[in-house]
Structures are given as structure tokens and as C-alpha cells.
Short mmCIF file of C-alpha atoms in Angstrom, two decimals:
data_model
loop_
_atom_site.label_atom_id
_atom_site.label_comp_id
_atom_site.label_asym_id
_atom_site.label_seq_id
_atom_site.Cartn_x
_atom_site.Cartn_y
_atom_site.Cartn_z
CA MET U 1 128.98 75.50 108.39
CA SER U 2 126.22 75.22 106.10
CA THR U 3 123.62 72.62 108.19
CA PHE U 4 120.19 73.71 108.34
CA PRO U 5 120.31 74.35 111.50
CA HIS U 6 122.72 76.88 111.57
CA ALA U 7 121.73 77.88 107.77
CA VAL U 8 118.10 78.34 109.74
CA ASN U 9 119.80 80.24 113.28
CA ASP U 10 121.55 81.92 111.02
CA SER U 11 118.71 83.77 109.20
CA ALA U 12 116.53 84.43 111.94
CA THR U 13 119.14 86.75 113.46
CA MET U 14 119.09 88.86 110.01
CA LEU U 15 115.87 88.88 110.33
CA ARG U 16 116.02 90.20 113.60
CA ARG U 17 117.59 92.94 112.57
CA ASN U 18 115.74 93.92 109.62
CA LEU U 19 112.69 94.16 111.92
CA ARG U 20 115.33 96.13 114.36
CA HIS U 21 115.66 99.03 111.62
CA LEU U 22 112.58 98.57 111.13
CA ARG U 23 111.53 99.40 114.81
CA ARG U 24 114.50 102.35 114.55
CA TYR U 25 112.90 103.90 111.47
CA PRO U 26 109.69 103.68 111.10
CA ALA U 27 109.69 106.57 108.69
CA MET U 28 109.30 103.70 106.21
CA VAL U 29 107.09 101.77 107.39
CA MET U 30 104.73 104.90 106.94
CA MET U 31 105.74 106.38 103.24
CA SER U 32 105.23 102.84 101.98
CA LEU U 33 101.81 103.22 104.11
CA GLY U 34 101.39 107.04 103.72
CA VAL U 35 101.39 106.64 100.33
CA PRO U 36 98.60 103.81 100.03
CA ILE U 37 95.98 105.85 102.05
CA VAL U 38 96.62 109.29 99.90
CA MET U 39 95.89 107.06 96.91
CA LEU U 40 92.42 105.36 98.95
CA LEU U 41 91.67 108.85 100.09
CA LEU U 42 91.69 110.65 97.40
CA PHE U 43 90.34 107.48 94.91
CA VAL U 44 87.56 107.46 97.79
CA GLY U 45 86.98 110.87 98.11
CA VAL U 46 87.45 112.98 95.85
CA PHE U 47 86.99 111.00 92.77
CA GLY U 48 84.92 108.06 94.34
CA SER U 49 81.73 109.29 92.92
CA ALA U 50 83.33 111.04 89.88
CA MET U 51 84.38 107.25 89.32
CA GLY U 52 81.69 105.31 90.31
CA ALA U 53 79.03 106.55 88.24
CA GLY U 54 81.51 105.93 85.58
CA VAL U 55 82.52 102.27 86.49
CA THR U 56 79.03 101.04 87.56
CA GLY U 57 78.65 98.66 85.22
CA ALA U 58 82.04 96.41 86.27
CA VAL U 59 81.45 97.94 90.11
CA HIS U 60 77.87 95.62 90.23
CA ASP U 61 75.54 98.33 92.24
CA GLY U 62 78.17 98.00 94.88
CA ASP U 63 80.43 100.81 96.20
CA TYR U 64 83.98 102.37 94.50
CA ILE U 65 85.38 101.76 97.32
CA ASP U 66 84.22 97.52 97.07
CA TYR U 67 86.71 97.94 93.51
CA LEU U 68 89.38 100.11 94.03
CA VAL U 69 90.31 98.38 97.72
CA PRO U 70 92.21 95.11 95.89
CA GLY U 71 93.74 98.21 93.81
CA ILE U 72 95.45 99.85 96.54
CA VAL U 73 95.99 96.80 98.86
CA LEU U 74 98.00 95.27 96.02
CA MET U 75 100.29 99.08 95.78
CA THR U 76 100.59 98.91 99.68
CA ALA U 77 102.94 95.09 98.63
CA GLY U 78 104.55 97.46 96.34
CA TYR U 79 105.93 99.98 97.53
CA GLY U 80 106.92 98.39 100.63
CA SER U 81 109.14 96.05 97.57
CA GLN U 82 110.88 99.99 97.48
CA SER U 83 111.78 100.08 100.47
CA THR U 84 113.85 96.44 100.57
CA ALA U 85 115.46 97.47 97.20
CA LEU U 86 116.43 100.48 99.17
CA ALA U 87 117.68 98.94 101.84
CA VAL U 88 119.77 95.77 100.23
CA ASN U 89 121.46 98.06 98.18
CA ARG U 90 122.14 100.67 101.52
CA ASP U 91 124.23 96.82 103.14
CA MET U 92 125.46 96.63 100.16
CA THR U 93 127.60 99.67 99.07
CA GLU U 94 127.72 100.47 102.13
CA GLY U 95 130.73 97.65 103.17
CA ILE U 96 128.51 95.19 105.94
CA ILE U 97 127.36 92.35 103.19
CA ALA U 98 131.65 92.45 102.77
CA ARG U 99 132.19 91.68 106.75
CA PHE U 100 129.57 88.96 106.47
CA ARG U 101 130.82 87.64 104.00
CA THR U 102 134.48 87.22 106.89
CA MET U 103 132.23 85.25 109.28
CA PRO U 104 131.01 81.85 109.65
CA VAL U 105 127.53 83.31 108.43
CA PHE U 106 125.39 81.50 105.76
CA ARG U 107 125.89 83.23 103.09
CA ALA U 108 122.10 83.38 101.55
CA SER U 109 120.64 84.30 105.59
CA VAL U 110 121.38 88.63 104.80
CA LEU U 111 119.18 87.81 101.72
CA VAL U 112 116.12 85.67 103.84
CA GLY U 113 116.77 88.04 106.53
CA HIS U 114 115.50 91.24 104.50
CA VAL U 115 113.27 89.26 101.90
CA GLY U 116 111.25 87.38 105.44
CA ALA U 117 111.49 91.04 106.96
CA ALA U 118 109.77 92.71 104.11
CA VAL U 119 107.06 89.89 104.70
CA ILE U 120 106.14 90.55 107.39
CA ARG U 121 106.18 94.59 107.49
CA THR U 122 104.29 95.08 103.90
CA VAL U 123 101.36 92.88 105.50
CA ALA U 124 101.01 94.72 108.52
CA SER U 125 100.58 97.89 106.25
CA ALA U 126 98.69 96.24 104.58
CA VAL U 127 95.92 94.60 106.90
CA LEU U 128 96.00 98.40 107.76
CA VAL U 129 95.56 99.69 104.80
CA VAL U 130 92.51 97.57 104.86
CA LEU U 131 91.41 98.12 108.79
CA VAL U 132 91.37 102.19 106.61
CA ALA U 133 89.37 101.07 104.27
CA LEU U 134 86.56 99.83 106.47
CA LEU U 135 86.47 103.46 107.75
CA LEU U 136 85.74 103.86 105.33
CA GLY U 137 83.15 102.43 103.94
CA PHE U 138 84.37 98.43 102.21
CA ARG U 139 82.47 95.98 103.44
CA PRO U 140 84.17 92.56 102.21
CA ALA U 141 81.38 89.90 101.14
CA ALA U 142 84.55 87.65 101.83
CA ASP U 143 84.35 83.91 103.68
CA PRO U 144 86.92 82.76 105.89
CA VAL U 145 88.76 80.42 102.75
CA GLY U 146 87.89 83.85 100.54
CA TRP U 147 90.33 85.72 103.42
CA LEU U 148 92.65 83.15 103.38
CA ALA U 149 92.46 82.41 100.16
CA ALA U 150 93.85 86.19 99.51
CA ALA U 151 96.26 85.87 102.05
CA GLY U 152 97.76 83.75 100.19
CA LEU U 153 97.50 85.53 97.01
CA LEU U 154 99.11 88.31 98.98
CA VAL U 155 102.05 86.88 100.21
CA LEU U 156 102.82 85.01 97.33
CA LEU U 157 102.83 88.46 95.17
CA VAL U 158 105.14 89.73 98.20
CA LEU U 159 107.53 86.60 97.69
CA ALA U 160 107.57 87.66 94.66
CA LEU U 161 108.26 91.52 94.67
CA THR U 162 110.53 90.73 96.97
CA TRP U 163 112.50 88.70 95.98
CA LEU U 164 112.98 90.26 92.78
CA ALA U 165 113.21 94.02 94.47
CA VAL U 166 116.49 92.33 96.80
CA ALA U 167 117.83 91.97 92.96
CA ILE U 168 117.33 95.22 91.94
CA GLY U 169 118.92 96.25 95.22
CA LEU U 170 121.69 93.87 94.38
CA ALA U 171 122.17 94.81 90.77
CA ALA U 172 122.04 99.49 90.95
CA ARG U 173 125.38 100.32 92.50
CA ASN U 174 123.75 103.08 94.42
CA ALA U 175 120.39 104.06 95.92
CA GLU U 176 119.25 106.33 92.31
CA GLY U 177 120.44 102.66 89.81
CA THR U 178 116.06 101.19 92.20
CA SER U 179 114.30 104.02 90.86
CA GLY U 180 113.54 102.57 87.29
CA PHE U 181 111.94 99.86 89.45
CA VAL U 182 110.20 102.75 92.00
CA LEU U 183 108.73 104.01 88.59
CA VAL U 184 107.90 101.28 87.44
CA VAL U 185 105.98 99.21 90.89
CA GLN U 186 105.05 102.82 91.04
CA VAL U 187 102.95 102.86 87.64
CA LEU U 188 102.35 99.24 87.07
CA PRO U 189 99.42 99.13 89.16
CA PHE U 190 97.68 102.18 87.40
CA LEU U 191 98.09 101.36 84.20
CA SER U 192 96.19 97.46 85.45
CA SER U 193 92.45 97.11 86.69
CA ALA U 194 93.11 98.47 90.24
CA PHE U 195 90.71 102.25 89.66
CA VAL U 196 89.37 101.20 86.64
CA PRO U 197 88.44 97.99 84.82
CA PRO U 198 90.83 97.57 80.95
CA ASP U 199 87.24 97.87 78.93
CA SER U 200 87.07 101.41 79.58
CA MET U 201 90.70 102.50 79.45
CA SER U 202 91.96 103.85 75.61
CA GLY U 203 93.22 100.86 72.80
CA PRO U 204 96.69 100.42 73.50
CA VAL U 205 96.64 100.86 76.57
CA ARG U 206 93.69 98.52 77.10
CA TRP U 207 95.91 96.35 75.77
CA PHE U 208 98.67 96.63 78.34
CA ALA U 209 96.09 96.66 80.67
CA ALA U 210 94.67 92.69 80.51
CA ASN U 211 97.58 91.64 79.91
CA GLU U 212 100.06 92.85 82.42
CA PRO U 213 100.65 90.82 84.97
CA PHE U 214 98.74 93.16 88.27
CA THR U 215 95.79 92.74 86.43
CA PRO U 216 95.71 88.35 87.20
CA VAL U 217 96.31 89.47 91.03
CA ILE U 218 94.21 92.34 91.32
CA ASP U 219 90.99 90.40 89.71
CA THR U 220 91.41 87.31 92.21
CA LEU U 221 91.83 89.51 94.84
CA ARG U 222 88.82 91.18 93.92
CA GLY U 223 86.75 88.36 93.26
CA LEU U 224 88.03 86.54 96.73
CA LEU U 225 86.63 89.44 98.98
CA ALA U 226 83.83 90.19 97.06
CA GLY U 227 82.92 86.75 97.13
CA THR U 228 81.97 86.07 93.62
CA PRO U 229 83.93 83.90 91.11
CA VAL U 230 87.85 84.38 90.45
CA GLY U 231 87.15 81.96 86.68
CA GLY U 232 90.70 81.65 85.17
CA SER U 233 92.81 84.82 86.81
CA ALA U 234 93.77 82.86 89.74
CA ALA U 235 95.15 80.36 87.97
CA VAL U 236 97.05 83.24 85.51
CA ALA U 237 98.05 85.62 89.52
CA VAL U 238 99.21 82.63 90.72
CA ALA U 239 101.06 81.60 87.33
CA TRP U 240 103.05 85.00 87.20
CA CYS U 241 103.97 85.41 91.44
CA VAL U 242 105.77 82.90 91.44
CA GLY U 243 107.48 83.49 87.79
CA LEU U 244 108.32 86.46 89.30
CA ALA U 245 109.47 85.20 92.40
CA VAL U 246 111.26 82.09 90.76
CA VAL U 247 112.94 85.55 88.07
CA GLY U 248 114.31 87.46 90.99
CA TYR U 249 115.62 84.37 93.95
CA LEU U 250 117.63 82.90 90.48
CA TRP U 251 118.49 86.59 89.10
CA ALA U 252 119.59 87.37 93.47
CA ARG U 253 121.80 84.51 93.52
CA ALA U 254 123.15 84.99 90.59
CA LEU U 255 123.95 88.45 91.63
CA PHE U 256 125.68 87.78 95.28
CA ARG U 257 127.13 85.11 94.67
CA ARG U 258 129.43 87.30 92.50
CA ASP U 259 132.87 88.50 94.32
CA PRO U 260 131.87 92.41 96.16
CA VAL U 261 132.98 95.16 92.87
CA ARG U 262 132.62 98.06 95.51
CA MET S 1 119.61 153.91 91.96
CA SER S 2 116.93 151.88 91.09
CA THR S 3 118.28 151.08 86.61
CA HIS S 4 121.17 149.55 88.72
CA ALA S 5 118.41 147.50 91.29
CA VAL S 6 117.20 147.09 86.91
CA ALA S 7 120.30 146.01 85.79
CA ASP S 8 121.60 143.11 88.97
CA SER S 9 117.92 141.29 88.54
CA ALA S 10 118.48 141.87 84.65
CA THR S 11 121.28 140.31 84.97
CA MET S 12 120.32 137.40 87.74
CA LEU S 13 117.71 136.59 85.68
CA ARG S 14 120.24 136.16 83.21
CA ARG S 15 122.33 133.49 85.29
CA GLN S 16 118.49 132.19 85.88
CA LEU S 17 118.22 131.25 81.88
CA ARG S 18 121.84 130.29 81.73
CA HIS S 19 121.54 127.46 83.70
CA MET S 20 117.79 126.47 82.02
CA LYS S 21 119.64 125.87 79.03
CA ARG S 22 122.51 124.33 80.77
CA TYR S 23 120.39 121.93 82.45
CA PRO S 24 117.40 121.74 80.00
CA SER S 25 116.45 118.86 81.78
CA LEU S 26 115.04 120.43 84.46
CA THR S 27 112.08 122.29 82.75
CA PHE S 28 111.49 118.56 81.30
CA MET S 29 111.09 117.31 83.99
CA LEU S 30 109.03 120.51 85.18
CA ALA S 31 106.80 119.71 82.38
CA GLY S 32 107.75 115.63 83.12
CA MET S 33 104.90 115.21 86.06
CA PRO S 34 101.91 117.10 84.97
CA VAL S 35 102.53 115.14 81.52
CA VAL S 36 102.63 111.73 82.99
CA PHE S 37 99.14 112.85 84.86
CA LEU S 38 97.25 113.88 81.49
CA LEU S 39 98.46 111.32 79.78
CA LEU S 40 97.14 108.69 82.41
CA PHE S 41 93.85 110.76 83.78
CA ALA S 42 92.92 111.06 79.43
CA PHE S 43 93.57 107.51 78.81
CA VAL S 44 93.93 105.87 81.82
CA LEU S 45 91.49 106.86 83.79
CA GLY S 46 89.27 109.13 81.02
CA GLY S 47 86.72 107.20 79.80
CA ALA S 48 85.41 106.20 83.52
CA LEU S 49 85.80 109.93 84.59
CA GLY S 50 84.43 110.68 81.18
CA ALA S 51 81.18 109.25 81.83
CA GLY S 52 80.73 109.49 85.63
CA ILE S 53 81.09 113.53 85.58
CA GLY S 54 78.45 113.47 82.88
CA GLY S 55 78.14 116.63 80.60
CA PRO S 56 76.21 115.95 76.51
CA THR S 57 79.07 112.99 75.94
CA GLY S 58 80.32 112.18 78.50
CA GLY S 59 83.13 110.69 77.22
CA ARG S 60 87.24 110.82 76.93
CA ALA S 61 87.39 113.04 74.72
CA GLU S 62 85.29 115.32 76.31
CA TYR S 63 86.93 114.69 79.50
CA ILE S 64 90.16 115.73 78.74
CA ASP S 65 88.28 119.52 77.54
CA TYR S 66 87.60 119.02 81.39
CA LEU S 67 91.18 118.90 82.24
CA VAL S 68 93.55 120.94 81.23
CA PRO S 69 93.52 123.48 83.17
CA GLY S 70 94.27 121.89 86.41
CA VAL S 71 96.65 120.01 85.17
CA LEU S 72 98.42 123.85 84.05
CA LEU S 73 97.49 124.47 87.23
CA MET S 74 99.55 121.54 88.36
CA THR S 75 102.57 122.68 86.03
CA VAL S 76 102.32 125.87 87.92
CA ALA S 77 102.40 124.21 91.85
CA SER S 78 105.36 121.79 90.52
CA ALA S 79 107.88 124.65 89.57
CA ALA S 80 107.40 126.77 92.31
CA GLN S 81 108.75 123.38 94.11
CA GLY S 82 111.63 123.52 91.18
CA THR S 83 111.65 127.52 92.54
CA ALA S 84 111.76 127.18 96.39
CA ILE S 85 114.81 124.08 95.71
CA SER S 86 116.64 126.21 93.53
CA VAL S 87 115.95 128.19 96.31
CA ALA S 88 117.49 126.86 98.52
CA MET S 89 120.36 125.33 96.73
CA ASP S 90 121.58 128.92 96.39
CA MET S 91 121.05 129.33 100.13
CA THR S 92 122.43 126.21 101.48
CA GLU S 93 126.14 126.49 99.12
CA GLY S 94 126.61 130.18 99.95
CA ILE S 95 126.12 132.24 97.01
CA VAL S 96 124.09 133.84 97.79
CA ASN S 97 126.87 135.37 101.16
CA ARG S 98 128.88 135.97 98.51
CA PHE S 99 126.81 138.17 96.58
CA ARG S 100 126.25 139.84 99.43
CA THR S 101 129.99 140.53 99.96
CA MET S 102 129.99 142.60 96.18
CA ALA S 103 127.95 146.46 95.50
CA ILE S 104 124.89 144.90 93.98
CA SER S 105 121.02 144.94 94.82
CA ARG S 106 120.62 142.57 97.67
CA ALA S 107 116.96 141.84 96.19
CA SER S 108 118.03 141.47 92.39
CA VAL S 109 118.88 137.32 93.23
CA LEU S 110 115.52 136.44 94.86
CA THR S 111 114.22 138.69 91.51
CA GLY S 112 116.87 136.36 89.02
CA HIS S 113 114.86 133.32 90.57
CA VAL S 114 111.34 134.87 90.42
CA LEU S 115 111.08 135.89 86.58
CA GLY S 116 113.54 132.67 85.68
CA SER S 117 111.49 130.64 87.10
CA LEU S 118 107.88 132.85 85.25
CA VAL S 119 110.38 132.44 82.71
CA GLN S 120 110.68 127.87 82.67
CA THR S 121 107.75 127.80 83.82
CA MET S 122 106.03 129.53 80.44
CA ILE S 123 107.87 127.16 78.43
CA SER S 124 107.52 124.32 80.54
CA MET S 125 103.28 124.90 80.19
CA ALA S 126 103.41 125.59 76.22
CA ILE S 127 105.04 121.73 75.99
CA VAL S 128 101.63 120.85 78.18
CA LEU S 129 99.32 122.74 76.43
CA ALA S 130 101.60 120.84 73.62
CA VAL S 131 100.94 117.40 74.35
CA ALA S 132 97.33 118.33 75.77
CA LEU S 133 96.82 118.75 72.02
CA LEU S 134 98.28 116.02 70.76
CA ILE S 135 96.50 114.28 72.53
CA GLY S 136 92.58 115.04 71.51
CA PHE S 137 92.57 119.22 73.26
CA ARG S 138 90.42 121.33 71.29
CA PRO S 139 89.12 124.65 72.90
CA ASP S 140 87.02 127.31 71.37
CA ALA S 141 89.24 130.27 73.06
CA THR S 142 89.38 133.52 70.83
CA PRO S 143 92.88 135.19 70.39
CA VAL S 144 91.51 137.53 73.63
CA GLU S 145 90.89 134.49 75.70
CA TRP S 146 93.63 132.85 74.63
CA LEU S 147 95.73 136.31 75.60
CA ALA S 148 93.37 136.68 78.47
CA VAL S 149 93.95 132.58 80.03
CA ILE S 150 98.27 133.17 78.98
CA GLY S 151 97.58 136.70 81.47
CA VAL S 152 96.12 134.41 85.10
CA LEU S 153 98.51 131.43 84.68
CA ALA S 154 101.21 134.24 83.86
CA LEU S 155 99.48 135.79 87.28
CA LEU S 156 99.38 132.30 89.44
CA THR S 157 102.76 131.51 88.32
CA PHE S 158 104.58 134.82 89.49
CA ALA S 159 102.18 134.26 93.16
CA LEU S 160 102.82 130.53 93.57
CA VAL S 161 106.16 131.36 92.85
CA TRP S 162 107.30 134.60 95.76
CA LEU S 163 105.53 131.76 97.48
CA SER S 164 107.93 129.61 97.61
CA VAL S 165 110.86 131.54 97.19
CA ALA S 166 110.17 131.96 101.17
CA LEU S 167 109.74 128.52 101.20
CA GLY S 168 113.13 128.13 99.89
CA LEU S 169 114.54 130.97 102.28
CA VAL S 170 112.33 129.25 105.44
CA SER S 171 114.87 125.92 104.20
CA GLU S 172 116.67 125.30 105.84
CA SER S 173 118.05 122.51 103.93
CA VAL S 174 116.64 121.44 99.68
CA GLU S 175 115.33 117.82 101.85
CA THR S 176 112.38 120.41 103.33
CA ALA S 177 112.36 123.25 100.12
CA SER S 178 111.13 119.58 98.29
CA ASN S 179 108.85 119.13 100.92
CA LEU S 180 106.78 122.45 101.43
CA PRO S 181 105.58 123.25 98.00
CA MET S 182 103.74 119.63 98.18
CA PRO S 183 100.25 121.29 99.05
CA LEU S 184 100.78 123.43 96.00
CA VAL S 185 100.52 120.35 94.52
CA LEU S 186 98.37 118.00 95.65
CA LEU S 187 95.37 121.65 94.89
CA PRO S 188 94.25 120.69 92.03
CA PHE S 189 93.07 117.74 93.16
CA LEU S 190 91.38 119.01 96.15
CA GLY S 191 89.54 121.56 93.92
CA SER S 192 87.87 121.10 90.11
CA GLY S 193 91.05 120.70 88.73
CA PHE S 194 90.14 116.52 88.22
CA VAL S 195 86.54 115.61 88.79
CA PRO S 196 83.49 118.79 89.86
CA THR S 197 82.88 119.99 93.96
CA ASP S 198 79.37 118.76 93.53
CA SER S 199 81.15 115.03 93.87
CA MET S 200 82.76 115.07 96.62
CA PRO S 201 81.38 114.47 100.32
CA ALA S 202 80.19 116.79 101.97
CA GLY S 203 82.64 118.94 104.11
CA LEU S 204 86.13 118.26 101.18
CA ARG S 205 82.78 119.46 98.96
CA TRP S 206 83.02 122.39 100.85
CA PHE S 207 86.79 123.25 100.61
CA ALA S 208 87.48 122.79 97.21
CA GLU S 209 84.74 125.00 96.40
CA TYR S 210 86.53 128.19 98.97
CA GLN S 211 89.73 126.95 97.83
CA PRO S 212 92.62 129.59 96.16
CA PHE S 213 93.00 127.27 92.85
CA THR S 214 89.26 126.35 92.47
CA PRO S 215 88.35 129.80 90.85
CA VAL S 216 91.66 130.08 88.59
CA ILE S 217 91.08 126.91 87.65
CA GLU S 218 87.19 127.63 86.78
CA THR S 219 88.07 130.83 85.11
CA LEU S 220 90.80 129.25 82.77
CA ARG S 221 88.44 126.93 82.02
CA GLY S 222 85.48 128.88 81.02
CA LEU S 223 88.28 131.40 78.26
CA LEU S 224 89.38 127.77 77.02
CA LEU S 225 85.67 126.28 76.18
CA GLY S 226 84.26 129.87 76.60
CA THR S 227 81.10 128.99 79.26
CA PRO S 228 80.47 131.79 81.13
CA ILE S 229 82.80 132.28 84.22
CA GLY S 230 81.02 134.56 86.09
CA GLY S 231 82.87 135.84 89.25
CA SER S 232 85.08 132.76 89.23
CA GLY S 233 87.50 135.82 87.40
CA TYR S 234 87.30 138.57 90.40
CA LEU S 235 88.08 135.91 92.60
CA ALA S 236 91.05 134.07 90.71
CA VAL S 237 93.30 137.59 90.47
CA GLY S 238 91.68 138.16 93.97
CA TRP S 239 93.25 134.62 94.95
CA CYS S 240 97.27 135.66 92.77
CA VAL S 241 97.80 139.04 93.66
CA VAL S 242 97.00 138.29 97.65
CA ILE S 243 99.45 135.05 97.15
CA ALA S 244 101.90 137.58 95.22
CA LEU S 245 101.74 140.27 98.28
CA GLY S 246 102.24 137.64 100.80
CA GLY S 247 104.54 135.64 99.43
CA TYR S 248 106.42 138.63 98.56
CA LEU S 249 106.72 140.44 101.94
CA TRP S 250 107.28 136.73 103.25
CA ALA S 251 111.02 135.66 101.05
CA LYS S 252 111.76 139.64 101.79
CA LYS S 253 111.94 139.51 105.32
CA LEU S 254 113.24 135.63 105.58
CA TYR S 255 115.90 137.36 102.77
CA ALA S 256 116.38 140.54 104.99
CA ARG S 257 117.57 138.64 107.84
CA THR S 258 121.36 137.58 108.32
CA ARG S 259 122.02 134.65 107.91
#
């Protein structure tokens, strides 16, 4: 019953189900795309000149938009995971999972379907955000290898955040219960090197920004896209992503295995 | 009849104030978002923006002084959003229909909302101002200038509350009512609230210079920091009166129609 081809087949079916949801309810995609694009327009159009003048040392005479885009891409990943938490929670609370459990379906395929769809959706959103950034004047200096590495890191981050989101969606009793995760995902990019270098921040905030998980990811993406050396931040970024992905996966698996008490 | 209207409005105001007392979290929620933005722009982005917009010292402390008037306006705008939601709730939950069957002044329901929101917004602004003072905001205003600041903020609140009452009445649902006033929350960003308008690109600069919030922000900044206001004081009052009148007439028209 739980042979590998069977598991792959069921996961593909669940992935199709989630992709169909995306097609039927594009509003969700628009929301997770909308906020990062608004932020991009706001920070480039409204604050760009003042910010650029304030962070010149960090930008190395480049445009502020070149400094900003990696953070906005990360924000896109964050907002994408928010939709996943809500979608998983809706499945849990509306009883569809209970129905799937009565069928001869590979149990984990429901979660794999959610994760697969989230990765596809978020990477597509990130591509659109980068296209908007290019229209606004973003000029990356990355070579093909740099682009591939940046894409790989982004997928790794999306996987990590998505598994965490799946776990949160399973743990929450209702949609409101996911709001804590949503808040963290919304606030963390601001308290990182996404918009300004941590050394321009005040004491405790600077310490937090320098040591939180999003900062090494952003710095690595920035280095890869700008074609500059990334130093030790790449290893730290990958470690954070793998760590978060493993924690999210194990937590989600444990929650999904327990009997539904809803 | 007019004393009857005043008494009914006072009753409706009491109803709104009782709501405030029962759900104090709402007032803190209204102050919450502006406080978060204040802390974010002061401690996270303040160093870079302070250096970017120049000024004598060009640091975080100076930027906090620059920032506060814009955040106060944001408080008014988010309070307007709260008003639209509470009006829409009253309209959709049928309580207004019940009031209409009673021998009470029709307009008193709206007047109660407006005055209640005015009180709530002033409390929220006091919270925001207290946080600003705690994190290093140092105004140079004289007592007369403080009175003028309170007057301008009250006038703006009055104007935006009437507008949001109309937005609440025009909304078919509470969700719509929460989304319609969203542009008001964005306006301080697209004005001189966070950065000077001359640092913006051409088209945006033009919009930022001529939109209603910019003269209000400049007036508040001038009054609080003792800098010259120029003609922005008259413009600010003019905009507030126009918005208040427009909002009031629109709300009156919407409320008069039967649901």
C-alpha cells in the first residue's frame, strides 16, 4: 500500500489539488504578491533617495534598489508561507483531512501537496517581484552560477518556511490561531538587514538583527546577486534553512500523526 | 426639538464610551499600529533615514523629531478605519433599524459615533505621544502652540471621522468597511510624514506636495518644533474643513436613504 510509486502518485494528486485551488482563488496569490510589491514601490519610490543617502556605505555606491531587492524577495517567501499556514488550517478545520484519512491515500501526501504547491507559488511570486524590480531599475551583476545559487537558496528558504507554516497550520485551532506566525513572518524582515544595514540600528535591535535567521539569508542573496563575495554568511544561511526545515517537518509530522480532535 | 437632539446625541455618545470602556483593547489596538511604526522608523530605519535626510546633526534623535507628526496623523487615519468598521457593524447588525423605530433624533446615532471616535482618537494620540516622548521626542512648543496642535489634530480627526462614517455607511459588509479607509493610512507615507517631499521622484513629489496630509504634517511639525509654518496652516485648516463638510454631507445623504 505505501509503496514509493503509490506515495509519489498520491502526492502528485494532492499537488494538483492545491494548484487548482491557486487557479480558482487567485486573490490569495495576489495578496502574497501585493505586499512585497507595495513595499518595493514604497521603499524605492518614497524612501529610496533618503535611504540611499543614509546607507551609501553599505550600498558601495550602487543604487538603494540593489540593496533592497534581496530583502523584498525574502519577504515574498514569508508572505507565501502565510498563505500555506491558512490553507493547511482550513483543510484541518473543514474536515477534508478526516475524509482523506478514511481513503486508501498515502497519509503524508496531503502535506507534501501543500508544500509542493507553496514552493511553486512562492518561487513564481519571487520571479514576478524580481521582474518588477528590474523595471524599477534593479541591476544585478550575477553570473549564471550566481543566479542558480540564489534560486537554490530561495527554494531552500521557501521549503523551510513552508514546513514551519504547515506545522503552524496543523497546530492552530482556527485561522486566527495562525496570526502569531503571520506576525513573526511580517516583522522579522524589518528587524534584519533587508532595508538597512544592522550597524545603522540602535543597540539591542542591532544585536538582534545581526543574529536572526533572515539576515544571513538576505546577505547571501545580496552577495550572489551583486556578484560580490558572500563570506561566511552562506554557510550560516544554509544551516538556518536546513535547521528550520527539519524542525518544521518533524513538528508537522508529529502533529499530523496524532488523531484529529477537532 | 434641538435640546431633544442634544440629549439623544449625548446618550449615543455614552453608548460609544461604554463600548470603549468594555473593550479597552480597541483603543490600544488603534494606538498599536502607529506605535509599531514609530518604533520601527525610530530604531530600525531611523539611523539611515536620519543620515539620509540631512539636517544639523542628521542622526536618529533628530529624525524622531521629524517623524512624530506623521505618526500622529497615522493614528488619526487608523482611528478612522475603526470608525468605519463600527458604523458598518451597527448598520449590518440591525441596531440602527431598531433605533429608527424609536422616538429619537435620527442624526444622534452618527453624532454619537463621531464624538466617541473623537474621544477615542485623542486617547490613542496621547498614548502615541507618550511613547514618542519616552523614546526621545523633544518638542519646543509653547503652551499656546500645544493648544494649536491639539486644535489641528481635533479638526483633522473630526474631518476624517465624518468621512469614515460615510465610508462605513456605504459599505455592504464589515470587511469592505475595513478596506475602504486603507488609502487614508497610506497617505502619510505619500506625504512629508517620513521623508521630505523633495527627496521623492518627480511625479510622486508633485502628489506628496499637494495632497491634504502634507500641509497638516508641516503645520504640526512647525508648531511642535518651533519652525516657521508659512501658508501651510491655512491650507491644513482649509483641507480639514472641506473633508469634514464633504464627509458630513455624504454621510447625511447615505443615512437618510432607507436600507
